[in-house]
Every structure is written in structure tokens, then in C-alpha cells.
Amino acid sequence: MMPTETDAAAVVFKMKAPTTGVSVRMYNPGFGDCLLLAFAGGDGEARYVLIDCGVHHQYSGGSARMKRVADNIMAATGKHLHAVAITHDHTDHHYGFRYARKTFAEDDVIIDELWLAWIENSDDDLVKQWVKNKHLTLRALTSAINRLQQANHPLAAAMQSVLEFDVPEGFAAAGNAPPPLEFLRGKVVKKLNVPQDYKNPRDVFTIPGVPNVKVYVLGPPRNYELLNVMDDNNEVYPEMTALNERTAFAAAVLAADGEARQDEDDDLIWRSRPFDKRYEIQKIDADCKMMYEGFFHDFYGFDSDVDQSNEWRRIETDWLLSAQQLVEELDSITNNTSLVLAFELTDTTPHKVLLFVGDAQVGNWMSWQHLDDSGPGEKIDIDDLLTRTVFYKVGHHGSRNATLKEHGLERMTNSDLVAIIPVDKKWANNEKRKWEHPAEKLLAQLETSTRGRILRSDKIPQNGKKPENPGMLDQQNWKAFTDEIELENSDDPLWIQFTVK
Amino acid sequence: MTMPIQGAQPSKSPKLPKPANRRLRAFAFDPCLSQRIDMHDINEITISLPWEKHLKQGPVDDYLEVVDYDPASQAFYAPVNLNDPDLLAQDGLPPMLSNPQFHQQMVYGVVRTTIRHFEKALGRRALWSPRKNDQGEYEYVDHLRVYPHALREANAYYSPEKKALLFGYFPASTTSPGMNLPGGIVFTCLSHDIVAHETTHALIDGLHRRFIEPSNVDVWALHEALADLVALFQHFTYPEVLRGQIAQTRGDLESQNLLGELAFQFGQAIGNYGALRSAIWKIDPETKKPVPVEPDPKALRQTTEPHARGAILVAAVFDAFLTVYKRRIADLLRIASGGTGILAPGALHPDLVERLAQEAAKTAGHFLQICIRALDYCPPVDVDFGDYLRAMITADADLLTEDRLNYRLAIIEAFRRRGIYPNDVRNLSEEGLLWIEPSKEDQKVFQRVFTKKILRQLALDWGMTTNRERIYRKACDSQERLHNRIAAVPEVAKAFHLKLDAVEKQSLFCNDRGVPFFEVHSVRPARRVGPDGDSITDLVVEITQRRRGYIDPDRQQMVDAGDTFDPDFIFRGGCTLLVDLHEGKVRYCIYKDIDSKYRLERMRKYLGGDESPSLRSTYFGDPRQSYYTALTGGEDEAMGTEPFAMINRSFTLKEVK
């Protein structure tokens, strides 16, 4: 339902769209992305697009904060979102639909369209392989990290917290409520049925009712290597899990874990062993003093030994550390599945561009270079888009490898460039995590490129003050910048917004 | 009828001579190459090792113990007994992938060969770096532990904490298997070059245990480069490997690029590991053939990743090797071509092939020796490429006064072309690069320490027949004597470039009387050839000191003035002395000042820099900083970190893939 003229409170809070261009509101839900865009419709009414709505599940107070954000979104949009885009399947990008599900689930809330990348289409053959691999890897990693934790390994905690991007509350908890993406699929008016309903690179589309905006899909690429899956559909045994470095490691971890192991793993476990069974000596046999004149006792040693002088040289957990690489790889792959959108404002001259990259990492960025090659969909000249980019949502909370230099930032040469970073540095960089969000070096580069026009969700000025000029722009130009900024006037402001005209 | 039993009267049978060598079969290249028909013939080599009478099942001998436990498969594999008559009679097991005992045999053979090259080059027994036990005391480590199947991943590393080599295995990639069977298992312990590479890490750690500390951009890179160089030159010392290749690719002799291309092939066979792929050769995108890479003097400044940076040094040394090799075979080519130097078409004469292979093997042997000997001429801490160049030149000049085949010139030229030179020399001539002899005044000071009496007491019997543990104990004893002597005459500090005054800079680690600690890190003999051609033994002495380091220079100043803060890193200084035993004269004092502002600043910049923009460093921290966090949190050794595993896993280039 649209609010009526007499609904004073709602009118006050409703987010206005500029007559040309777009207003972008960045919420501060904690550590996570939540961006609300307001475009002017052809009929004079605003159209709202929500790009991501999440807070990291470990963020304390995240749930309460997210509910405040959701209430604000409801008020700002009059409970009508014309589109919701979820860039990728990580909690810091969609957990709003878990924490504030009740708010969004209400009957009078309308979501017209759901924009998801092709990677979320579970009927896609490539996706099927990726999901299957991912599931195996996740089970193995959970088990490997558990074992490292039991061995008090110093890296275990760090690995756990990265893994949690993909398995927020462990496998058990995931069943209680529909995951955010499932909730949205059910809620949205225009359902996602066929492959064409998902976004593919090179798709160019418009927002219903908005005449002067073109949306370009730049990523994620349909790239097998990026997903670490086979590109060979003619495999002899399609049901068999391919044996590679990752799956062989996963098999080894699962082989030893009675709880995590499933029957379907047996075949993989068997295939991944390096030698024929007849060469293998079980630990219980090696422990026998008679075996090879006690060789393994003398040179390896067992827990049963009185003499533990060999203990420092044993290698029970060393091999598990390759999990670190897998954790990172998995996180990187999911980040790389980010839906990347460029909004072109066709009623400005030259046509200004706003770039939203989700958490895309190097692989995703690099693939844009080939969007002008032959292939399905429209050819996109990425250099041209980057040159016209005046607004950049910085990737992956400002980490170093999610904003390309030569093929990215250095090509955003527009003198009006503004950057926004959803991040909470204090939380990300705390004793436990020490994540480099945002990276100092990237910040410095952004400072130069934008001449100080950076908005951060963890640095929204209090009580309605405008951001201070760091001194790289003259006062007149700085004022022109801050004139386009609006923010919540409070001592704990929930949002800041910028209008591109 | 029965025959009389001959062996029934042992007392009367003549005593048999002990065998001189033990011969063991191994793969020359990665086993995947033996699946290629043209490589099959040359992929088997027979490694010849000196007869080791203490060899036991495992194999276990005086230097190492191969323990085959595969934790990922929860399996042990039976230790091979190389003394089994069946194996003795056929040079060990034949090369095969499917039998773990062959893996144990091969890994043993290659590790042992690498150790032998070090011992030959240095003229003394090799020791492993001592282990710091739970009580904080250094302990002698007799055996390097070797686990042929320790990891299930494309990785292999030396663990300084466990004094062990851990080799991984993994299924070949199904998407780009290359020459491998898709899904077939690749064993890193069956790659000659990987085994030699990791063993070299262990041997260098035995010589210089501070060379695993990333105090500047070159330290880890040098470790990697040397490991690559040893693996490569060691590979070239097997004439049977070269013979087949030289005969087969004879056309390349005119362009004389054969060995470079061979090195490139080695690099390919073992994947990304081996710098040779990118540093010397690259694939021409049009012809798809390998072509030499023009050296780029700017590359050094832009390359910080240890393997890639090390590759530049590898390329430089390899370039010098090729120059010398070409010179060595020029006469052979003239003889074989009636004086023109241009060979007639058709197959090469087998004698020529043999001679060319011999020359290549000999040159490789020399370079191997030059690379290893230089380690005795390096500073004990914070080494960089420039230091290493000076060490190579000085060490070689000490061995061969006359540089008849211009080895040193070739090395200097190759380094210059890649922009590698020390920043403290006036010119890049041979004389300019030799380490400088101490002044007369310093010499007088040194003689107060290195008195005839002291020199007599320093035990230097590191002979090949001496028991290694005994050597270690005597060396510890010598270190203590020398330490006491220096502590007794602290006024000598300046000549040694040490700080021994009760404190001016409080960030130095000091004893309870406020006197800075110093550690006599090593006392060992080094052999050289004197001007008359006689063999002379020098004494190598390494002394180190440490100081608390802070990324923030202001904080450093505050601590120097007496404040206390937990350090961000450990800053080390010290010197390496080469002492002429007869005259008690210090021939070279190679030092790194502990109060060098320049070095401290360089280290700050390096540790504070952000040169590995990987997702890993976003989440798990920068490997260099992690090393020092572990170091400053603990005692004198960085416990709980595996620097080499970290280097391999943290950077985009990997040793094995």
C-alpha cells in the first residue's frame, strides 16, 4: 500500500528521488552492505532499488541494528521496493532478510523484482557442480578446523571466522528459518523461473517505470576456472566427484571424521588414496613393537609411549593447514560470484555511471575486460564505462584485492568521482580478526582519485554535520560535493546519502 | 652328490674390501615425463653415494631419517631396507610410482646427494640447525627428518621447527592436466628438483639460521633462489641426463641455447616451481616456442614476491653459467667442424656429444660450488642480493686466484644486466666487489682477541670422518671460549662493529648489568687455496646482536631513551669474520651494524609495506609480520610458524603446482 497524503510520519521519512539522476543512501548496519537507491520514475513517483541488505552474523548488536535499518527502509520507500539485488551469498550482504525477516515478510510490503546473478540459479549445470563441490568442501573444512581447534592451533580461530561467511551458524542452524535468498524468492512478485530471469554478464536492462536509466551487468563471469569446476560436460561418470587437489584433501579429512562422513564420500575416499591397500599399515599395527623392529616407535612415536621425546617432530596436524588455502579460496570464489551492476544515467551529459561491485575480487574484475568480445548479449566497452564513472561503491569493504588498480581505479578518471565504503574498521581490525578492511594503501589511492570525496558507513558525521574537507579540493568544490549529501541527524546516524544529478 | 660348503671356514676366507659406493636408481625428471616416449630413455638415473656403513631401514643414516607416515591417509608405509641383498644386487628398487618404498629410496638418494654437494663445496661436514627445546636451550639435531608423504596438497616445505622436510602429493588437475594423467597422483618427493630445493633450505638453515627472517625484501628471495640454483646445477651434473638431450636437439648447438632451453623444460616439468620459466625463458606467443627473456634492470625494483624476486637472481647466475659454458665448448666446436665452428648437418658424433655433456656437467659443478661456497662469506643477518654477489666473487677469488675462464667476470656482467649490485661499492669491477680487508688499526684490535692461544683452542676438526655430534659439541665449546674472550676485552667492539658498551641505546637486548648481549653464532673452518696452490684453512666466525624494533620511529627513540614497549620486530646486527689461522689476521669483516639507521628504516619500510595484496593477507595477516609477531611473542625463535610453508602458501607463486 502506498502511504496516503495524510500519513504525516511516513511522508516525512520518505526518501525523495531527484528529478534527474539518482540518490544513493548508504546505511550503517554494522559490518555489511545495505544501499538504497531512489530513481525518478517517468510518472514522477520514485522507484526504489535495494542493493544488498546485510550485516555480518558475528557483529554484536547486528540484529537490533538491522531491524532499525529495515524500519527505515520501510518508511523511506513506503513499503514498496521496486527491486532488490543481492550481490552474493554472504551474511554481510543479505542477513537483513534474516534478522528483520518479519518486517519484510509483512503482507503490505511489496518487492517487485529480485535481481540475482546466474550463479544463484540452481538448475544451471555449472551451478550444480559448484554447489556440490562447495558442499563437500564446506563439510571438510568444518571438520578440519574443528581438529585444528582441538590441537590449539593458533590459526584455527582465524580460519573459522572466514569460513563462517559461508556457513554462518554451522550446518545445523541453517534449517530453522528459510535462508535469506529463499525468503526473497518466495516474497518477490515476479518469480525467478527460467535461466533468463537471472542476470548474466552483458545483460542490459531497465528499471520498470524509470525511462532514463540503463543497467549493465558486468559480472560474475560464466567462467569455469573461477568456480574451480570442470568445464567438460562429456565426463564419463557425471555423478562421480572429480578428483583434484581440493576434493582429495576433503576426502582425507572426512575419512577420519565419523560424524561428518557420508556414504557418498566412500568412493572419493577410496580413489584419493595414494597407494594400494596392501602397502598401508594402520596406526594400530604400526604401534606394535614387533613391527619392523619397532621402527615406527623409535622414529615416530605414539601417544601410548612412555617416552614422548619424539613428539615435537610428529606431523599429525600439519597437513590440515592446507585448509587455510581452501577457506580463502572458497571465500574468494563466493566473493567473485558477486553481481556487478553499472547504472548509466542517460539524462545526464555525458551519461554518468554508478558502479556497484559487491565484493568482486580480481577474477571478476578481470573478466570485464572481455565484455566487448564476441558472445551472447550486448557488447560493453568497460573502459568507456569506467571513464564515465562518477560514483563507485568500493568492493569488499575496501580490501586490497577487491579494487583493481590498473584495470579499475586508475581508469576511473572522472574528476567528480565519489567513493562510498560500507565498512566498520574497528570491528574488522579488532584483536580477534585483524582483517585489513579497509586497506590503508587503497584508502590512500581512493583519496587521490576522489580528492577526498569518500563516504564511509563507519564515519557518518553526527548530528547532521557535513563531512570535513580533507583539503584536496577548494572550498567551493567541496561545498558542491557536500550540498548533495544528506544524512540522518542523530548522535548515532543510521544512514548517509549522496545524490548524483 | 653334495658340494662342499665354501663358507664353512670363515676364518680362512680373505677379507673383502668394502664397496666404495652405493648405487640407487631414481627418476631424473618428474615421473610424468617418463610417460613421454622421447623422455623415457633418459628419465632414469643412478645416483651413486659413498658407502654408508650405518645405513639402516627407513632409510636412516648419519644425516637423515626417512619416516613414511601419511597422516591424510592415516597410513604408515613400511621402511625400505636398502641393505637387502635383492636390492643391493639391482641398485635398489626400479623407478615406479606405485611402491612407496621406491619413493623412500629416491628421496633418500637425492637428499643425500645434495648434502654431499654442500660438504664437497665447503670442505667440511654439514650440520643441521640446532633445535630450541621447551626449556629454551639449543639441542643438537643429528638427523634431518624426511616425510615423503606428509601433506595431501601441491606443496612441499622445510620445517625449521621440526627440522623436517614435508613432501605433499596431490591428484593432477582434471581441467589442465598437462602431461599428467588426469586425476593421477603427483608425488613431490619424486621430483629430483623439488627434493634438492627443499634440502637446500634445510642446509642453508644449518649454516645461517637468521636467513629465514624476512628483514628485507631479499632474504626470503635469496633462500628461494639458492634452493633453485642448487637443484638446477645439481641436475646438470648428471651427464646421462644431458647426453640424450644434446644428441637429440643438436640443431640448437649453433645458437648455443640448448642448456637454457633444457632448464626451461625442467621448469615446465615441475610446473610453476623453478624460476626458470619466467626468468630466463618465456613462450613466444606467436611461435609457441621458448625464447630467451631480455634481462630487465627495472624488474628487480618491481618484484617483491620471494619466488619471483629469487628468479631474477637465478636468471643472473644461470646466464653467467651459459656464458662460461659457451666459452668452454668453443674449441670443441671448432675441432669438430674443421675450424669453422659451424657444425655440418646430421647427427652429432657420439664422442662430441659425450664431451659436450662433460663440459656442461663440469661447468655446472663449478657453479654449484661457487653458489654454496659464497654462503661462508655472507653477513650473518639481513643479507641482500648485493651482499651475496660480493660473497660469490670473494669466495671464488679465494679459491682460484686466477680467473682463467672469466667465471667472475661473467657473473658480474650477468648481475649488472639485471640491476643487482651492492649499494656500498664504487664500481662493479672484481676488485671493487671483493670484501674489504680490515684496516691496520682494526687488525691490531683483532689480534687481541684472536691470540695464538685462543686459536689453538678453537677446535676445527670437521673432517669427513669425524663424528658430527662431536663436531657440534666442540663448536659450541669454541663459541663459548670466543665469547668469553671478547667479553673480557669489550673495547674491541668497534672493530667488530658490535655494541658492547653499557648502554647508549636501551632498545638493545642487554644483560642485568646493562651490557648488550652478543652471541657467537658460529665458529667453523673454511677451506681455500693459497697463492702457492696449497690448501689453507680459515676460520669463519659469526657474531650477532639483537635490538627491539618499532615500526614507529618515534617509539624507537623513546625506547632508546629508556621507555618500554613491546617490540614490533627484532632487529639484528653482527659480523662474519674470516680469520687466517696461521697469522691470526682477520682477512674480512663482513658486518651489519646494529645501530644502522639506514637498515632499520629499510626494515620498517619493508615490514610496513603492503606488497602482497592477496585475500590471504586481508584475513590472515601479512606473512612477514606474522613471522615477527610469533618471534616477539615468544623467545629467540619464532615458534608456531612455518616460514617456508607460509611463503609457499601465502604468495601467488607456489613451489609446486
Short mmCIF file of C-alpha atoms in Angstrom, two decimals, chain A residues 154-155 158-159 162 165 229-231 242-245 248-249 251-252 255-256 272-275 279-283 286 292-293 295-296 299-300 302 310 312-316 318-319 321-322 324-325 327-328 331-332 335 361 396 399-401 433-437 439 441, chain B residues 57-58 60 65-79 97-100 103 131 141-145 147 149-154 157 161-164 166 169-172 174-175 183 185 187 610 613-620 640 642 649 654 657:
data_model
loop_
_atom_site.label_atom_id
_atom_site.label_comp_id
_atom_site.label_asym_id
_atom_site.label_seq_id
_atom_site.Cartn_x
_atom_site.Cartn_y
_atom_site.Cartn_z
CA PRO A 154 46.85 -20.55 16.51
CA LEU A 155 45.33 -20.17 13.03
CA ALA A 158 41.03 -17.01 12.11
CA MET A 159 40.09 -19.76 9.69
CA VAL A 162 36.46 -16.65 7.47
CA PHE A 165 30.95 -16.19 5.81
CA VAL A 229 34.82 -26.79 -11.54
CA MET A 230 35.18 -28.89 -14.64
CA ASP A 231 34.28 -27.41 -17.99
CA ALA A 242 36.08 -35.18 -9.83
CA LEU A 243 39.32 -35.95 -8.09
CA ASN A 244 41.56 -32.94 -7.70
CA GLU A 245 43.73 -31.33 -5.08
CA ALA A 248 41.39 -35.26 -2.35
CA PHE A 249 42.06 -33.15 0.70
CA ALA A 251 38.19 -36.81 1.30
CA ALA A 252 41.10 -37.24 3.69
CA ALA A 255 37.64 -40.19 6.12
CA ALA A 256 38.74 -39.59 9.68
CA SER A 272 42.11 -40.38 -3.38
CA ARG A 273 44.46 -42.71 -1.53
CA PRO A 274 47.95 -42.61 -3.00
CA PHE A 275 48.83 -46.30 -2.73
CA TYR A 279 51.08 -51.06 1.26
CA GLU A 280 49.16 -49.41 4.05
CA ILE A 281 49.93 -50.13 7.67
CA GLN A 282 47.28 -48.98 10.12
CA LYS A 283 48.35 -46.97 13.12
CA ALA A 286 52.49 -49.61 13.39
CA TYR A 292 59.86 -53.55 11.65
CA GLU A 293 61.90 -53.93 14.84
CA PHE A 295 60.91 -48.70 13.65
CA PHE A 296 57.83 -46.52 13.96
CA PHE A 299 61.23 -42.73 14.84
CA TYR A 300 57.66 -41.54 15.09
CA PHE A 302 52.71 -42.89 19.64
CA ASN A 310 59.71 -37.68 19.55
CA TRP A 312 57.98 -32.35 18.59
CA ARG A 313 58.58 -33.91 15.22
CA ARG A 314 55.24 -35.54 14.66
CA ILE A 315 53.07 -34.29 11.83
CA GLU A 316 49.52 -35.00 12.93
CA ASP A 318 50.50 -30.03 9.59
CA TRP A 319 48.62 -31.38 6.61
CA LEU A 321 46.73 -26.44 7.31
CA SER A 322 46.09 -26.63 3.63
CA GLN A 324 43.68 -22.34 5.16
CA GLN A 325 44.10 -22.15 1.45
CA VAL A 327 38.94 -21.43 3.25
CA GLU A 328 40.41 -18.48 1.49
CA ASP A 331 35.61 -17.10 0.30
CA SER A 332 37.26 -15.69 -2.77
CA ASN A 335 33.05 -13.05 -3.44
CA GLN A 361 37.71 -9.92 -6.43
CA HIS A 396 34.73 -5.92 -0.34
CA SER A 399 40.16 -4.75 0.95
CA ARG A 400 43.24 -4.53 -1.19
CA ASN A 401 42.39 -7.15 -3.77
CA ARG A 433 40.01 -10.69 13.38
CA LYS A 434 42.68 -8.27 12.22
CA TRP A 435 41.09 -8.13 8.80
CA GLU A 436 42.50 -5.41 6.64
CA HIS A 437 39.20 -3.63 5.98
CA ALA A 439 43.33 -1.32 3.49
CA LYS A 441 47.04 1.73 0.81
CA GLN B 57 65.97 -49.43 7.29
CA GLY B 58 63.99 -46.28 6.69
CA VAL B 60 68.12 -43.95 8.24
CA GLU B 65 65.80 -40.47 8.75
CA VAL B 66 63.07 -41.16 6.25
CA VAL B 67 59.83 -41.83 8.13
CA ASP B 68 56.95 -42.64 5.87
CA TYR B 69 53.79 -41.64 7.64
CA ASP B 70 50.87 -40.32 5.63
CA PRO B 71 48.53 -38.64 8.13
CA ALA B 72 45.95 -37.75 5.46
CA SER B 73 45.53 -41.43 4.61
CA GLN B 74 46.06 -42.47 8.22
CA ALA B 75 48.65 -44.93 7.00
CA PHE B 76 52.25 -45.83 7.61
CA TYR B 77 54.33 -47.33 4.82
CA ALA B 78 56.95 -49.95 5.58
CA PRO B 79 60.53 -48.62 5.66
CA LEU B 97 55.11 -44.72 -8.80
CA SER B 98 53.08 -47.38 -7.11
CA ASN B 99 55.50 -48.51 -4.43
CA PRO B 100 56.12 -46.16 -1.50
CA HIS B 103 59.74 -43.15 -3.02
CA ARG B 131 66.69 -27.00 17.93
CA VAL B 141 69.83 -32.36 15.91
CA ASP B 142 71.51 -35.38 14.38
CA HIS B 143 69.01 -36.30 11.71
CA LEU B 144 67.00 -34.32 9.26
CA ARG B 145 63.59 -35.96 9.32
CA TYR B 147 58.40 -37.34 5.43
CA HIS B 149 54.02 -38.26 2.09
CA ALA B 150 53.29 -35.71 4.79
CA LEU B 151 50.75 -33.50 3.02
CA ARG B 152 47.88 -34.00 0.68
CA GLU B 153 48.33 -30.81 -1.31
CA ALA B 154 50.53 -29.38 -4.03
CA TYR B 157 58.47 -27.41 2.52
CA GLU B 161 60.69 -26.07 13.81
CA LYS B 162 60.55 -29.81 13.22
CA LYS B 163 63.86 -29.97 11.33
CA ALA B 164 61.98 -31.94 8.76
CA LEU B 166 57.47 -32.41 4.40
CA TYR B 169 51.16 -35.40 -3.06
CA PHE B 170 48.02 -34.47 -4.96
CA PRO B 171 45.88 -35.60 -7.87
CA ALA B 172 46.84 -33.91 -11.11
CA THR B 174 41.49 -32.60 -14.17
CA THR B 175 40.99 -29.34 -16.01
CA GLY B 183 43.41 -37.35 -11.56
CA ILE B 185 48.61 -38.69 -8.31
CA PHE B 187 54.25 -37.01 -5.80
CA ASP B 610 51.91 -3.83 1.50
CA PRO B 613 47.81 -7.84 -1.88
CA SER B 614 46.25 -11.24 -1.53
CA LEU B 615 42.95 -12.04 0.07
CA ARG B 616 45.04 -14.07 2.50
CA SER B 617 46.77 -11.04 3.90
CA THR B 618 43.38 -9.38 4.38
CA TYR B 619 42.23 -12.21 6.61
CA PHE B 620 45.31 -13.93 7.98
CA GLY B 640 54.44 -21.98 15.85
CA GLU B 642 56.38 -22.41 9.40
CA ARG B 649 51.03 -20.82 0.79
CA LYS B 654 53.91 -21.65 -5.45
CA LYS B 657 51.74 -26.91 -8.89
#
